[in-house]
Amino acid sequence: MKLSKKHKIIIYGLLGLFSLYFLLPFVWVILSALKTQAEVFGFPPKIFPKVPQWHNFVDAWNSQPFGTYLMNSVIVTVMTTLGQLISCSLVAYGFARYDFKYKNILFVLLLATMMIPWDVTMIPLYMEFNMFGWINTLKPLIVPAFFGSAYYIFLLRQFLMNIPKDMENAARIDGANEFQIFFKIFVPIMKAPLILIAVLNILSVWNDYLGPLIFLQDQSKYTLALGLAAFKGVHTLQILPIMSITLVMIVPPVVVFLFAQKYIVEGTSGAIK
Amino acid sequence: MFSKSKKASSYQLVSRKVPYLFISPWIIGFLVFTLGPLAFSLVMSFFDWPITNAPTFIGIDNYKNMFTADPQFYKSLWITLKFAAIFVPLNLVIALILALLITQPVKGMKFFRTIFYLPAVVSGVAISIIWGWIFNSEYGILNYILSLIGIDGPRWLIDPKWAILTIVIASAWGVGTMMLIFYTDIKGIPAEIYEAAAIDGASPLRQFISITIPSISPTILFNVITSVIAALQQLTLVLLLTGGGPLKSTYFYGLYVFNNAFKHHHLGYASANAWFMFIIILVLTMIIFKSSSTWVFYENEVKKEGKKKK
């Protein structure tokens, strides 16, 4: 299919317009973060800083325990990703490769949990974690991940359904037990969807604000998202540090996305069907 | 031969427990982190449950108060439905336009796909800060640009009339996820169908209406449902961008429940609020599903035909 020149101009015009909406806010934040205090509040606004103030990043970083926040974010992100990979692959394998009593009911239940609004469970969960003595620790953010997440299980199961049954039957005849079959045959096959759910989990946990907001109290336990929001809440007019830390916070997910784009694009297809 | 049948029978023996072992993490998690809290929340909704004193059973009073004695309940519900009514169609249309654009056979599409998806990986905290700075009525760049072309920009986040629109614009920034879902679906439509239509003289618009839309209608359904649910639960951006203000003009339902629970400590009442939201979500999802039989076209037929051709 070839397009006429007129069509091409229209398409590129639209692409350009939309790009402004998606890209300019990032550019403006970067430019703002590099200005001096006078420049950032000046009128009329100058687009470029006269001299880029790279030290803004260092100043901002040192003004609050952002190092601690970063460490907490990293711990939560790494641990939950580990938990999701282990639990979701086991559960998805169980649903995809076996027939058992109540399987369909259980699977529908699993899908149905995706519709439960967060508002309904947040209060009892808070009380439950309080009872466990987990409030103001990272545990409420980490432990549930070791019990799987409906959407990731669903994604993995869709993938596993498409693999012929001969795989495990051949291995069974060779004397492999069920967990050997899972680890030695299926885990390697699942590499691409496992990377996908790792990426999705990294993005959602790194960016999570509400979980940390409810379960954490001391600054020393804050994640980066919560720490940044709290800083912004107190120092509304400290635009330079706010912009600098925002940029720092954006970098990891953007990098992860750029590297894993292929998995996200491919994983999105067929997820719904 | 003998060993084979022995293995097969021993497999039959283990297999009854083994599947449950595999899914046991989810079953435990479901009981402890979903079903338990869900049931407990329902119980709480029938109690007056302050955070410090002992709870007292009050029957359906929480629900009664909500419907008869709390004007904020209706206000928040109305604001949220208004937001959903603007946000869902807008998001859907933008996502579809973007998906169509990046499936065009011209150079550089991967680059644009990346740009359009980029904001979807950014946290709500960052989004609220970025857009809060752009919409800032004193120092914001947006009103400065508007002033250059002679428009006196509104005080976006301070004016009750405009605040909800700022939240729509900031939320729509994350449209990339939905775009990607449409994109992979549109790419999956067999090219032969378009070629056949083009030979028959169908215009691109005609092809879009008669081929693309029906082929992706199940995906449209999926996206409508997920974005309605997301819109009803919107909280992070409201909390950080406007805090519900100005004059409670963005006091969304999610924020209403959140504040009733964690600010005013009416845990029983907030549970009743939350259950009402849950029921609304269930009902809306059911209505959308029911209506879908009239406009969603399941592609089994197309797929079969496509396969035959290959």
GROMACS .gro file of C-alpha atoms in nm, chain A:
model
  273
    1MET     CA    1   0.000   0.000   0.000
    2LYS     CA    2   0.146   0.332  -0.113
    3LEU     CA    3   0.036   0.669   0.012
    4SER     CA    4   0.013   0.986  -0.190
    5LYS     CA    5   0.228   1.283  -0.098
    6LYS     CA    6  -0.074   1.473   0.033
    7HIS     CA    7  -0.163   1.188   0.267
    8LYS     CA    8   0.191   1.169   0.394
    9ILE     CA    9   0.196   1.539   0.477
   10ILE     CA   10  -0.130   1.508   0.671
   11ILE     CA   11  -0.003   1.203   0.861
   12TYR     CA   12   0.328   1.364   0.955
   13GLY     CA   13   0.145   1.683   1.050
   14LEU     CA   14  -0.079   1.494   1.291
   15LEU     CA   15   0.212   1.293   1.428
   16GLY     CA   16   0.401   1.616   1.489
   17LEU     CA   17   0.109   1.779   1.665
   18PHE     CA   18   0.056   1.483   1.896
   19SER     CA   19   0.428   1.463   1.963
   20LEU     CA   20   0.412   1.815   2.102
   21TYR     CA   21   0.153   1.705   2.357
   22PHE     CA   22   0.350   1.397   2.461
   23LEU     CA   23   0.701   1.539   2.445
   24LEU     CA   24   0.696   1.911   2.527
   25PRO     CA   25   0.603   1.868   2.894
   26PHE     CA   26   0.918   1.656   2.940
   27VAL     CA   27   1.130   1.911   2.758
   28TRP     CA   28   0.988   2.194   2.965
   29VAL     CA   29   1.063   2.014   3.290
   30ILE     CA   30   1.421   1.949   3.181
   31LEU     CA   31   1.468   2.314   3.084
   32SER     CA   32   1.309   2.432   3.408
   33ALA     CA   33   1.529   2.208   3.621
   34LEU     CA   34   1.842   2.363   3.469
   35LYS     CA   35   1.751   2.726   3.536
   36THR     CA   36   1.839   2.959   3.821
   37GLN     CA   37   1.576   3.058   4.075
   38ALA     CA   38   1.538   3.400   3.906
   39GLU     CA   39   1.504   3.248   3.560
   40VAL     CA   40   1.243   2.992   3.656
   41PHE     CA   41   1.013   3.252   3.809
   42GLY     CA   42   1.095   3.528   3.559
   43PHE     CA   43   0.840   3.692   3.336
   44PRO     CA   44   0.814   3.661   3.046
   45PRO     CA   45   0.951   3.305   3.082
   46LYS     CA   46   1.279   3.237   2.906
   47ILE     CA   47   1.287   2.910   2.719
   48PHE     CA   48   1.652   2.826   2.773
   49PRO     CA   49   1.861   2.879   3.087
   50LYS     CA   50   2.151   3.117   3.028
   51VAL     CA   51   2.393   2.876   3.192
   52PRO     CA   52   2.261   2.523   3.263
   53GLN     CA   53   2.264   2.482   3.642
   54TRP     CA   54   2.366   2.119   3.666
   55HIS     CA   55   2.434   2.156   4.036
   56ASN     CA   56   2.057   2.188   4.087
   57PHE     CA   57   2.039   1.809   4.079
   58VAL     CA   58   2.307   1.767   4.343
   59ASP     CA   59   2.156   2.037   4.565
   60ALA     CA   60   1.810   1.886   4.537
   61TRP     CA   61   1.935   1.536   4.603
   62ASN     CA   62   2.117   1.643   4.918
   63SER     CA   63   1.833   1.856   5.054
   64GLN     CA   64   1.630   1.553   5.163
   65PRO     CA   65   1.712   1.188   5.239
   66PHE     CA   66   1.644   1.100   4.876
   67GLY     CA   67   1.919   0.838   4.891
   68THR     CA   68   1.718   0.652   5.155
   69TYR     CA   69   1.399   0.687   4.952
   70LEU     CA   70   1.578   0.554   4.646
   71MET     CA   71   1.707   0.256   4.841
   72ASN     CA   72   1.356   0.175   4.967
   73SER     CA   73   1.214   0.204   4.616
   74VAL     CA   74   1.483  -0.029   4.484
   75ILE     CA   75   1.420  -0.285   4.760
   76VAL     CA   76   1.044  -0.285   4.703
   77THR     CA   77   1.080  -0.300   4.325
   78VAL     CA   78   1.334  -0.583   4.323
   79MET     CA   79   1.156  -0.792   4.586
   80THR     CA   80   0.809  -0.760   4.433
   81THR     CA   81   0.944  -0.843   4.090
   82LEU     CA   82   1.106  -1.154   4.227
   83GLY     CA   83   0.784  -1.246   4.408
   84GLN     CA   84   0.564  -1.193   4.104
   85LEU     CA   85   0.793  -1.392   3.875
   86ILE     CA   86   0.796  -1.693   4.105
   87SER     CA   87   0.432  -1.695   4.208
   88CYS     CA   88   0.273  -1.595   3.878
   89SER     CA   89   0.469  -1.848   3.675
   90LEU     CA   90   0.371  -2.132   3.912
   91VAL     CA   91   0.005  -2.033   3.924
   92ALA     CA   92  -0.025  -1.968   3.551
   93TYR     CA   93   0.137  -2.303   3.482
   94GLY     CA   94  -0.113  -2.476   3.711
   95PHE     CA   95  -0.405  -2.314   3.532
   96ALA     CA   96  -0.272  -2.360   3.180
   97ARG     CA   97  -0.129  -2.713   3.182
   98TYR     CA   98  -0.354  -2.918   3.410
   99ASP     CA   99  -0.715  -3.016   3.431
  100PHE     CA  100  -0.853  -3.025   3.779
  101LYS     CA  101  -1.175  -2.990   3.970
  102TYR     CA  102  -1.310  -2.635   4.002
  103LYS     CA  103  -1.045  -2.507   3.761
  104ASN     CA  104  -1.286  -2.297   3.558
  105ILE     CA  105  -1.460  -2.151   3.860
  106LEU     CA  106  -1.127  -2.062   4.018
  107PHE     CA  107  -1.003  -1.903   3.698
  108VAL     CA  108  -1.316  -1.692   3.660
  109LEU     CA  109  -1.269  -1.587   4.023
  110LEU     CA  110  -0.914  -1.486   3.946
  111LEU     CA  111  -1.029  -1.271   3.655
  112ALA     CA  112  -1.310  -1.124   3.863
  113THR     CA  113  -1.066  -0.998   4.126
  114MET     CA  114  -0.937  -0.751   3.867
  115MET     CA  115  -1.268  -0.566   3.892
  116ILE     CA  116  -1.254  -0.510   4.266
  117PRO     CA  117  -1.187  -0.144   4.330
  118TRP     CA  118  -0.888  -0.067   4.544
  119ASP     CA  119  -1.112   0.144   4.768
  120VAL     CA  120  -1.297  -0.163   4.892
  121THR     CA  121  -0.997  -0.356   5.018
  122MET     CA  122  -0.770  -0.072   5.130
  123ILE     CA  123  -0.931  -0.022   5.474
  124PRO     CA  124  -0.937  -0.391   5.579
  125LEU     CA  125  -0.590  -0.438   5.434
  126TYR     CA  126  -0.464  -0.150   5.641
  127MET     CA  127  -0.617  -0.307   5.953
  128GLU     CA  128  -0.484  -0.650   5.862
  129PHE     CA  129  -0.130  -0.524   5.813
  130ASN     CA  130  -0.165  -0.324   6.131
  131MET     CA  131  -0.255  -0.645   6.313
  132PHE     CA  132   0.052  -0.816   6.166
  133GLY     CA  133   0.260  -0.521   6.292
  134TRP     CA  134   0.360  -0.439   5.936
  135ILE     CA  135   0.252  -0.074   5.920
  136ASN     CA  136   0.548   0.156   5.867
  137THR     CA  137   0.752  -0.128   5.719
  138LEU     CA  138   0.803  -0.222   5.355
  139LYS     CA  139   0.631  -0.558   5.408
  140PRO     CA  140   0.277  -0.458   5.302
  141LEU     CA  141   0.426  -0.342   4.974
  142ILE     CA  142   0.636  -0.654   4.919
  143VAL     CA  143   0.472  -0.963   5.067
  144PRO     CA  144   0.147  -0.970   4.861
  145ALA     CA  145   0.357  -0.990   4.544
  146PHE     CA  146   0.469  -1.339   4.645
  147PHE     CA  147   0.108  -1.454   4.605
  148GLY     CA  148   0.067  -1.347   4.247
  149SER     CA  149  -0.128  -1.082   4.065
  150ALA     CA  150  -0.435  -1.166   3.857
  151TYR     CA  151  -0.336  -0.973   3.546
  152TYR     CA  152   0.016  -1.117   3.525
  153ILE     CA  153  -0.114  -1.470   3.586
  154PHE     CA  154  -0.364  -1.414   3.309
  155LEU     CA  155  -0.096  -1.295   3.066
  156LEU     CA  156   0.130  -1.592   3.140
  157ARG     CA  157  -0.154  -1.841   3.120
  158GLN     CA  158  -0.258  -1.711   2.777
  159PHE     CA  159   0.097  -1.771   2.661
  160LEU     CA  160   0.121  -2.119   2.811
  161MET     CA  161  -0.211  -2.229   2.661
  162ASN     CA  162  -0.058  -2.208   2.314
  163ILE     CA  163   0.216  -2.464   2.376
  164PRO     CA  164   0.139  -2.819   2.258
  165LYS     CA  165   0.073  -3.082   2.527
  166ASP     CA  166   0.336  -3.315   2.379
  167MET     CA  167   0.601  -3.116   2.561
  168GLU     CA  168   0.532  -3.237   2.911
  169ASN     CA  169   0.400  -3.577   2.804
  170ALA     CA  170   0.735  -3.660   2.643
  171ALA     CA  171   0.919  -3.546   2.955
  172ARG     CA  172   0.688  -3.749   3.180
  173ILE     CA  173   0.762  -4.060   2.981
  174ASP     CA  174   1.132  -3.987   3.032
  175GLY     CA  175   1.067  -3.989   3.406
  176ALA     CA  176   1.076  -3.621   3.491
  177ASN     CA  177   0.856  -3.515   3.782
  178GLU     CA  178   0.608  -3.230   3.755
  179PHE     CA  179   0.828  -2.960   3.909
  180GLN     CA  180   1.127  -3.064   3.700
  181ILE     CA  181   0.909  -3.027   3.392
  182PHE     CA  182   0.807  -2.681   3.507
  183PHE     CA  183   1.158  -2.560   3.583
  184LYS     CA  184   1.357  -2.728   3.309
  185ILE     CA  185   1.114  -2.705   3.018
  186PHE     CA  186   0.861  -2.434   3.080
  187VAL     CA  187   1.054  -2.164   3.264
  188PRO     CA  188   1.298  -2.126   2.972
  189ILE     CA  189   1.008  -2.118   2.725
  190MET     CA  190   0.837  -1.846   2.928
  191LYS     CA  191   1.132  -1.609   2.903
  192ALA     CA  192   0.958  -1.344   2.692
  193PRO     CA  193   0.633  -1.320   2.891
  194LEU     CA  194   0.831  -1.332   3.217
  195ILE     CA  195   1.036  -1.035   3.103
  196LEU     CA  196   0.710  -0.862   3.014
  197ILE     CA  197   0.557  -0.908   3.357
  198ALA     CA  198   0.885  -0.812   3.525
  199VAL     CA  199   0.882  -0.487   3.328
  200LEU     CA  200   0.514  -0.419   3.398
  201ASN     CA  201   0.571  -0.484   3.766
  202ILE     CA  202   0.883  -0.267   3.785
  203LEU     CA  203   0.693   0.020   3.625
  204SER     CA  204   0.386  -0.008   3.846
  205VAL     CA  205   0.572  -0.060   4.175
  206TRP     CA  206   0.833   0.209   4.112
  207ASN     CA  207   0.553   0.454   4.031
  208ASP     CA  208   0.313   0.349   4.306
  209TYR     CA  209   0.204   0.632   4.533
  210LEU     CA  210  -0.111   0.518   4.714
  211GLY     CA  211   0.035   0.200   4.869
  212PRO     CA  212   0.331   0.379   5.028
  213LEU     CA  213   0.104   0.671   5.126
  214ILE     CA  214  -0.118   0.445   5.335
  215PHE     CA  215   0.129   0.195   5.476
  216LEU     CA  216   0.438   0.407   5.547
  217GLN     CA  217   0.474   0.676   5.811
  218ASP     CA  218   0.838   0.758   5.887
  219GLN     CA  219   1.045   0.944   5.634
  220SER     CA  220   1.311   0.678   5.669
  221LYS     CA  221   1.068   0.428   5.513
  222TYR     CA  222   0.948   0.646   5.225
  223THR     CA  223   0.983   0.536   4.866
  224LEU     CA  224   1.095   0.785   4.604
  225ALA     CA  225   0.740   0.850   4.479
  226LEU     CA  226   0.611   0.919   4.828
  227GLY     CA  227   0.920   1.119   4.926
  228LEU     CA  228   0.891   1.340   4.620
  229ALA     CA  229   0.519   1.397   4.675
  230ALA     CA  230   0.577   1.479   5.041
  231PHE     CA  231   0.857   1.720   4.952
  232LYS     CA  232   0.638   1.893   4.696
  233GLY     CA  233   0.355   1.913   4.949
  234VAL     CA  234   0.572   2.103   5.199
  235HIS     CA  235   0.791   2.310   4.968
  236THR     CA  236   0.545   2.410   4.696
  237LEU     CA  237   0.759   2.695   4.565
  238GLN     CA  238   1.090   2.510   4.552
  239ILE     CA  239   1.042   2.447   4.183
  240LEU     CA  240   1.407   2.372   4.106
  241PRO     CA  241   1.451   2.077   4.343
  242ILE     CA  242   1.101   1.949   4.264
  243MET     CA  243   1.176   1.945   3.891
  244SER     CA  244   1.521   1.790   3.939
  245ILE     CA  245   1.395   1.505   4.155
  246THR     CA  246   1.099   1.448   3.922
  247LEU     CA  247   1.345   1.396   3.638
  248VAL     CA  248   1.558   1.161   3.846
  249MET     CA  249   1.246   0.962   3.929
  250ILE     CA  250   1.140   0.937   3.562
  251VAL     CA  251   1.474   0.811   3.433
  252PRO     CA  252   1.461   0.445   3.553
  253PRO     CA  253   1.116   0.362   3.411
  254VAL     CA  254   1.199   0.534   3.084
  255VAL     CA  255   1.524   0.339   3.053
  256VAL     CA  256   1.350   0.012   3.140
  257PHE     CA  257   1.084   0.087   2.883
  258LEU     CA  258   1.330   0.173   2.606
  259PHE     CA  259   1.515  -0.154   2.660
  260ALA     CA  260   1.204  -0.367   2.695
  261GLN     CA  261   0.984  -0.194   2.440
  262LYS     CA  262   0.983  -0.500   2.217
  263TYR     CA  263   0.840  -0.718   2.494
  264ILE     CA  264   0.572  -0.466   2.583
  265VAL     CA  265   0.460  -0.423   2.222
  266GLU     CA  266   0.456  -0.796   2.153
  267GLY     CA  267   0.305  -0.884   2.488
  268THR     CA  268   0.016  -0.647   2.438
  269SER     CA  269  -0.104  -0.837   2.134
  270GLY     CA  270  -0.316  -1.137   2.214
  271ALA     CA  271  -0.347  -1.038   2.577
  272ILE     CA  272  -0.716  -0.970   2.541
  273LYS     CA  273  -0.823  -1.260   2.325
   0.00000   0.00000   0.00000
